Amino acid sequence: MAIPRQLPNAITIVRILMAPIFLWMLLADGGSDGALRWWAAVIFIVAIATDGIDGYLARKYEIVTDLGKLLDPIADKVLTGFAFIGLSLLGELPWWITIVVLVREVGITVYRFIVVSDHVLAAAWMGKLKTVAQAVALSLALLPLWNLVGDWIFWVNGVAMTIAVILTIASGIDYVVTEVRAARARRGEAARSAES
């Protein structure tokens, strides 16, 4: 069965549009553990889950596009960035964590736009692992599970967030190292072509 060629990109754009709705719901009642908090968490979880859906459809039906490669990681960064900011605004997550994550995410995104005319910087495996870790950590932090299972869930949340932050930093370093190596290889090829 054929699907519209732009469906994966449309799903990605919807994910971006869901981000401000999620953030408004998270902050609307001051982060209390009521219905809006639960709905904000559900919207975040559903939205971040669409990351796997659009990628699966694009690969399965061989409709991977440069636009999709560019938009997909940006959509993830917008959604997770809003979640980090929201949790910090509520005083539930230290600002230094949010700042470290945002510096990494904004830096990679800006670099993507700088090199887009030369090549598309697609998400690497470590970047995808980082997104999964962030999604799990943020989902646990957003869901007010402490009301259901007790305060021990804060320990689980702390471990999950620590893993997410470590992977965020490590994947950022991995992107930089990979791009530096690729740039050197391109310069070497250009020099060899000029000599021949």
PDB file of C-alpha atoms in Angstrom:
ATOM      1  CA  MET A   1       0.000   0.000   0.000  1.00  0.00           C
ATOM      2  CA  ALA A   2       1.421   3.376  -1.011  1.00  0.00           C
ATOM      3  CA  ILE A   3       1.409   6.252   1.434  1.00  0.00           C
ATOM      4  CA  PRO A   4       1.708   9.976   0.677  1.00  0.00           C
ATOM      5  CA  ARG A   5       5.353  10.872   0.155  1.00  0.00           C
ATOM      6  CA  GLN A   6       5.195  13.771   2.619  1.00  0.00           C
ATOM      7  CA  LEU A   7       3.473  11.823   5.434  1.00  0.00           C
ATOM      8  CA  PRO A   8       6.653  11.243   7.507  1.00  0.00           C
ATOM      9  CA  ASN A   9       7.563  14.938   7.260  1.00  0.00           C
ATOM     10  CA  ALA A  10       3.983  15.903   8.162  1.00  0.00           C
ATOM     11  CA  ILE A  11       4.202  13.745  11.304  1.00  0.00           C
ATOM     12  CA  THR A  12       7.492  15.433  12.171  1.00  0.00           C
ATOM     13  CA  ILE A  13       5.924  18.893  11.785  1.00  0.00           C
ATOM     14  CA  VAL A  14       2.975  17.881  13.989  1.00  0.00           C
ATOM     15  CA  ARG A  15       5.516  16.855  16.644  1.00  0.00           C
ATOM     16  CA  ILE A  16       6.992  20.366  16.523  1.00  0.00           C
ATOM     17  CA  LEU A  17       3.519  21.942  16.784  1.00  0.00           C
ATOM     18  CA  MET A  18       2.624  19.772  19.800  1.00  0.00           C
ATOM     19  CA  ALA A  19       5.598  21.099  21.774  1.00  0.00           C
ATOM     20  CA  PRO A  20       4.130  24.520  22.778  1.00  0.00           C
ATOM     21  CA  ILE A  21       0.784  22.884  23.618  1.00  0.00           C
ATOM     22  CA  PHE A  22       2.582  20.441  25.899  1.00  0.00           C
ATOM     23  CA  LEU A  23       4.572  23.222  27.584  1.00  0.00           C
ATOM     24  CA  TRP A  24       1.466  25.336  28.181  1.00  0.00           C
ATOM     25  CA  MET A  25      -0.335  22.391  29.807  1.00  0.00           C
ATOM     26  CA  LEU A  26       2.700  21.624  31.982  1.00  0.00           C
ATOM     27  CA  LEU A  27       2.960  25.192  33.275  1.00  0.00           C
ATOM     28  CA  ALA A  28      -0.730  26.181  33.265  1.00  0.00           C
ATOM     29  CA  ASP A  29      -1.445  25.061  36.833  1.00  0.00           C
ATOM     30  CA  GLY A  30       2.014  25.724  38.213  1.00  0.00           C
ATOM     31  CA  GLY A  31       3.098  22.112  37.825  1.00  0.00           C
ATOM     32  CA  SER A  32       0.608  20.712  40.301  1.00  0.00           C
ATOM     33  CA  ASP A  33      -0.084  17.010  40.056  1.00  0.00           C
ATOM     34  CA  GLY A  34      -3.588  17.404  38.641  1.00  0.00           C
ATOM     35  CA  ALA A  35      -5.169  16.532  35.326  1.00  0.00           C
ATOM     36  CA  LEU A  36      -3.220  19.101  33.291  1.00  0.00           C
ATOM     37  CA  ARG A  37       0.094  17.614  34.487  1.00  0.00           C
ATOM     38  CA  TRP A  38      -1.014  14.132  33.440  1.00  0.00           C
ATOM     39  CA  TRP A  39      -2.247  15.382  30.063  1.00  0.00           C
ATOM     40  CA  ALA A  40       0.992  17.280  29.485  1.00  0.00           C
ATOM     41  CA  ALA A  41       2.955  14.095  30.171  1.00  0.00           C
ATOM     42  CA  VAL A  42       0.709  12.066  27.841  1.00  0.00           C
ATOM     43  CA  ILE A  43       1.083  14.632  25.046  1.00  0.00           C
ATOM     44  CA  PHE A  44       4.864  14.562  25.481  1.00  0.00           C
ATOM     45  CA  ILE A  45       4.981  10.747  25.399  1.00  0.00           C
ATOM     46  CA  VAL A  46       2.723  10.519  22.334  1.00  0.00           C
ATOM     47  CA  ALA A  47       4.642  13.254  20.522  1.00  0.00           C
ATOM     48  CA  ILE A  48       8.080  11.776  21.230  1.00  0.00           C
ATOM     49  CA  ALA A  49       6.794   8.336  20.188  1.00  0.00           C
ATOM     50  CA  THR A  50       5.993   9.692  16.732  1.00  0.00           C
ATOM     51  CA  ASP A  51       9.765  10.025  16.210  1.00  0.00           C
ATOM     52  CA  GLY A  52       9.924   6.280  15.668  1.00  0.00           C
ATOM     53  CA  ILE A  53       6.811   6.259  13.490  1.00  0.00           C
ATOM     54  CA  ASP A  54       7.922   8.862  10.936  1.00  0.00           C
ATOM     55  CA  GLY A  55      11.379   7.292  10.662  1.00  0.00           C
ATOM     56  CA  TYR A  56       9.896   3.811  10.226  1.00  0.00           C
ATOM     57  CA  LEU A  57       7.512   4.967   7.489  1.00  0.00           C
ATOM     58  CA  ALA A  58      10.245   6.861   5.643  1.00  0.00           C
ATOM     59  CA  ARG A  59      12.564   3.822   5.631  1.00  0.00           C
ATOM     60  CA  LYS A  60       9.891   1.201   4.947  1.00  0.00           C
ATOM     61  CA  TYR A  61       8.456   3.019   1.939  1.00  0.00           C
ATOM     62  CA  GLU A  62      11.820   4.398   0.806  1.00  0.00           C
ATOM     63  CA  ILE A  63      10.725   8.016   1.052  1.00  0.00           C
ATOM     64  CA  VAL A  64      13.623   9.314   3.133  1.00  0.00           C
ATOM     65  CA  THR A  65      14.220  12.963   2.181  1.00  0.00           C
ATOM     66  CA  ASP A  66      16.904  15.518   3.005  1.00  0.00           C
ATOM     67  CA  LEU A  67      14.166  17.672   4.536  1.00  0.00           C
ATOM     68  CA  GLY A  68      13.161  14.792   6.775  1.00  0.00           C
ATOM     69  CA  LYS A  69      16.765  14.180   7.828  1.00  0.00           C
ATOM     70  CA  LEU A  70      16.991  17.849   8.773  1.00  0.00           C
ATOM     71  CA  LEU A  71      13.570  18.276  10.418  1.00  0.00           C
ATOM     72  CA  ASP A  72      13.412  15.036  12.408  1.00  0.00           C
ATOM     73  CA  PRO A  73      16.216  15.758  14.897  1.00  0.00           C
ATOM     74  CA  ILE A  74      15.106  19.391  15.147  1.00  0.00           C
ATOM     75  CA  ALA A  75      11.593  18.249  16.113  1.00  0.00           C
ATOM     76  CA  ASP A  76      13.064  16.050  18.837  1.00  0.00           C
ATOM     77  CA  LYS A  77      15.172  18.933  20.147  1.00  0.00           C
ATOM     78  CA  VAL A  78      12.208  21.338  20.232  1.00  0.00           C
ATOM     79  CA  LEU A  79      10.055  18.873  22.149  1.00  0.00           C
ATOM     80  CA  THR A  80      12.701  17.714  24.621  1.00  0.00           C
ATOM     81  CA  GLY A  81      14.053  21.260  24.973  1.00  0.00           C
ATOM     82  CA  PHE A  82      10.613  22.525  25.979  1.00  0.00           C
ATOM     83  CA  ALA A  83      10.353  19.686  28.500  1.00  0.00           C
ATOM     84  CA  PHE A  84      13.737  20.483  30.075  1.00  0.00           C
ATOM     85  CA  ILE A  85      12.870  24.188  30.250  1.00  0.00           C
ATOM     86  CA  GLY A  86       9.428  23.472  31.692  1.00  0.00           C
ATOM     87  CA  LEU A  87      10.790  21.227  34.435  1.00  0.00           C
ATOM     88  CA  SER A  88      13.427  23.814  35.333  1.00  0.00           C
ATOM     89  CA  LEU A  89      10.834  26.610  35.425  1.00  0.00           C
ATOM     90  CA  LEU A  90       8.854  24.482  37.871  1.00  0.00           C
ATOM     91  CA  GLY A  91      11.950  24.009  40.014  1.00  0.00           C
ATOM     92  CA  GLU A  92      11.955  20.249  39.475  1.00  0.00           C
ATOM     93  CA  LEU A  93      15.181  20.071  37.478  1.00  0.00           C
ATOM     94  CA  PRO A  94      18.401  22.025  38.106  1.00  0.00           C
ATOM     95  CA  TRP A  95      18.944  24.765  35.527  1.00  0.00           C
ATOM     96  CA  TRP A  96      22.534  23.641  34.911  1.00  0.00           C
ATOM     97  CA  ILE A  97      21.227  20.373  33.433  1.00  0.00           C
ATOM     98  CA  THR A  98      18.865  22.244  31.109  1.00  0.00           C
ATOM     99  CA  ILE A  99      21.611  24.653  30.075  1.00  0.00           C
ATOM    100  CA  VAL A 100      24.093  21.833  29.307  1.00  0.00           C
ATOM    101  CA  VAL A 101      21.470  20.014  27.236  1.00  0.00           C
ATOM    102  CA  LEU A 102      20.350  23.157  25.372  1.00  0.00           C
ATOM    103  CA  VAL A 103      23.913  24.233  24.561  1.00  0.00           C
ATOM    104  CA  ARG A 104      24.577  20.830  23.027  1.00  0.00           C
ATOM    105  CA  GLU A 105      21.249  20.689  21.158  1.00  0.00           C
ATOM    106  CA  VAL A 106      21.310  24.274  19.862  1.00  0.00           C
ATOM    107  CA  GLY A 107      24.969  23.944  18.867  1.00  0.00           C
ATOM    108  CA  ILE A 108      24.367  20.812  16.794  1.00  0.00           C
ATOM    109  CA  THR A 109      21.224  22.330  15.234  1.00  0.00           C
ATOM    110  CA  VAL A 110      22.987  25.556  14.241  1.00  0.00           C
ATOM    111  CA  TYR A 111      25.827  23.510  12.767  1.00  0.00           C
ATOM    112  CA  ARG A 112      23.294  21.465  10.775  1.00  0.00           C
ATOM    113  CA  PHE A 113      22.006  24.657   9.150  1.00  0.00           C
ATOM    114  CA  ILE A 114      25.529  25.916   8.483  1.00  0.00           C
ATOM    115  CA  VAL A 115      26.543  22.763   6.579  1.00  0.00           C
ATOM    116  CA  VAL A 116      23.166  22.013   4.956  1.00  0.00           C
ATOM    117  CA  SER A 117      24.303  23.365   1.569  1.00  0.00           C
ATOM    118  CA  ASP A 118      27.324  21.063   1.710  1.00  0.00           C
ATOM    119  CA  HIS A 119      25.843  17.946   3.271  1.00  0.00           C
ATOM    120  CA  VAL A 120      22.986  16.878   5.538  1.00  0.00           C
ATOM    121  CA  LEU A 121      24.088  15.982   9.045  1.00  0.00           C
ATOM    122  CA  ALA A 122      21.742  13.098   9.804  1.00  0.00           C
ATOM    123  CA  ALA A 123      21.231  11.717  13.292  1.00  0.00           C
ATOM    124  CA  ALA A 124      23.961   9.256  14.294  1.00  0.00           C
ATOM    125  CA  TRP A 125      23.361   6.126  16.377  1.00  0.00           C
ATOM    126  CA  MET A 126      24.598   7.779  19.566  1.00  0.00           C
ATOM    127  CA  GLY A 127      22.357  10.770  18.913  1.00  0.00           C
ATOM    128  CA  LYS A 128      19.379   8.434  18.548  1.00  0.00           C
ATOM    129  CA  LEU A 129      20.333   6.636  21.771  1.00  0.00           C
ATOM    130  CA  LYS A 130      20.569  10.036  23.479  1.00  0.00           C
ATOM    131  CA  THR A 131      17.063  10.921  22.277  1.00  0.00           C
ATOM    132  CA  VAL A 132      15.667   7.658  23.665  1.00  0.00           C
ATOM    133  CA  ALA A 133      17.398   8.243  27.013  1.00  0.00           C
ATOM    134  CA  GLN A 134      16.080  11.806  27.169  1.00  0.00           C
ATOM    135  CA  ALA A 135      12.574  10.626  26.245  1.00  0.00           C
ATOM    136  CA  VAL A 136      12.564   8.031  29.044  1.00  0.00           C
ATOM    137  CA  ALA A 137      14.063  10.402  31.636  1.00  0.00           C
ATOM    138  CA  LEU A 138      11.702  13.245  30.747  1.00  0.00           C
ATOM    139  CA  SER A 139       8.644  10.972  30.669  1.00  0.00           C
ATOM    140  CA  LEU A 140       9.482   9.715  34.180  1.00  0.00           C
ATOM    141  CA  ALA A 141      10.046  13.288  35.390  1.00  0.00           C
ATOM    142  CA  LEU A 142       6.821  14.581  33.836  1.00  0.00           C
ATOM    143  CA  LEU A 143       4.510  11.836  35.059  1.00  0.00           C
ATOM    144  CA  PRO A 144       3.595  12.475  38.720  1.00  0.00           C
ATOM    145  CA  LEU A 145       4.179   8.818  39.560  1.00  0.00           C
ATOM    146  CA  TRP A 146       5.269   9.668  43.109  1.00  0.00           C
ATOM    147  CA  ASN A 147       1.580   9.980  43.963  1.00  0.00           C
ATOM    148  CA  LEU A 148       1.022   6.370  42.900  1.00  0.00           C
ATOM    149  CA  VAL A 149       4.189   4.510  43.883  1.00  0.00           C
ATOM    150  CA  GLY A 150       5.889   6.688  46.486  1.00  0.00           C
ATOM    151  CA  ASP A 151       9.017   8.795  46.742  1.00  0.00           C
ATOM    152  CA  TRP A 152      11.411   6.011  45.663  1.00  0.00           C
ATOM    153  CA  ILE A 153      10.540   6.941  42.070  1.00  0.00           C
ATOM    154  CA  PHE A 154      12.624  10.107  42.506  1.00  0.00           C
ATOM    155  CA  TRP A 155      15.727   7.891  42.756  1.00  0.00           C
ATOM    156  CA  VAL A 156      14.756   6.162  39.491  1.00  0.00           C
ATOM    157  CA  ASN A 157      14.165   9.571  37.896  1.00  0.00           C
ATOM    158  CA  GLY A 158      17.596  10.753  39.037  1.00  0.00           C
ATOM    159  CA  VAL A 159      19.361   7.725  37.565  1.00  0.00           C
ATOM    160  CA  ALA A 160      17.473   8.039  34.270  1.00  0.00           C
ATOM    161  CA  MET A 161      18.242  11.774  34.016  1.00  0.00           C
ATOM    162  CA  THR A 162      21.929  11.188  34.802  1.00  0.00           C
ATOM    163  CA  ILE A 163      22.168   8.638  31.983  1.00  0.00           C
ATOM    164  CA  ALA A 164      20.398  11.056  29.624  1.00  0.00           C
ATOM    165  CA  VAL A 165      22.774  13.915  30.457  1.00  0.00           C
ATOM    166  CA  ILE A 166      25.870  11.724  30.047  1.00  0.00           C
ATOM    167  CA  LEU A 167      24.636  10.498  26.653  1.00  0.00           C
ATOM    168  CA  THR A 168      23.760  14.075  25.633  1.00  0.00           C
ATOM    169  CA  ILE A 169      27.329  15.216  26.288  1.00  0.00           C
ATOM    170  CA  ALA A 170      28.902  12.073  24.785  1.00  0.00           C
ATOM    171  CA  SER A 171      26.818  12.252  21.600  1.00  0.00           C
ATOM    172  CA  GLY A 172      27.707  15.939  21.192  1.00  0.00           C
ATOM    173  CA  ILE A 173      31.397  15.085  21.400  1.00  0.00           C
ATOM    174  CA  ASP A 174      30.830  12.200  18.960  1.00  0.00           C
ATOM    175  CA  TYR A 175      29.221  14.562  16.415  1.00  0.00           C
ATOM    176  CA  VAL A 176      32.128  17.003  16.684  1.00  0.00           C
ATOM    177  CA  VAL A 177      34.777  14.281  16.297  1.00  0.00           C
ATOM    178  CA  THR A 178      32.933  12.692  13.359  1.00  0.00           C
ATOM    179  CA  GLU A 179      32.540  16.020  11.558  1.00  0.00           C
ATOM    180  CA  VAL A 180      36.198  16.981  12.108  1.00  0.00           C
ATOM    181  CA  ARG A 181      37.316  13.648  10.657  1.00  0.00           C
ATOM    182  CA  ALA A 182      34.933  13.995   7.716  1.00  0.00           C
ATOM    183  CA  ALA A 183      36.176  17.533   7.016  1.00  0.00           C
ATOM    184  CA  ARG A 184      39.782  16.325   7.024  1.00  0.00           C
ATOM    185  CA  ALA A 185      38.872  13.501   4.648  1.00  0.00           C
ATOM    186  CA  ARG A 186      37.123  15.940   2.285  1.00  0.00           C
ATOM    187  CA  ARG A 187      40.138  18.278   2.321  1.00  0.00           C
ATOM    188  CA  GLY A 188      42.429  15.327   1.589  1.00  0.00           C
ATOM    189  CA  GLU A 189      40.278  14.242  -1.345  1.00  0.00           C
ATOM    190  CA  ALA A 190      40.202  17.811  -2.684  1.00  0.00           C
ATOM    191  CA  ALA A 191      44.002  18.048  -2.418  1.00  0.00           C
ATOM    192  CA  ARG A 192      44.453  14.714  -4.230  1.00  0.00           C
ATOM    193  CA  SER A 193      42.053  15.823  -6.968  1.00  0.00           C
ATOM    194  CA  ALA A 194      43.978  19.078  -7.418  1.00  0.00           C
ATOM    195  CA  GLU A 195      47.264  17.185  -7.751  1.00  0.00           C
ATOM    196  CA  SER A 196      45.934  14.719 -10.347  1.00  0.00           C
TER     197      SER A 196
END
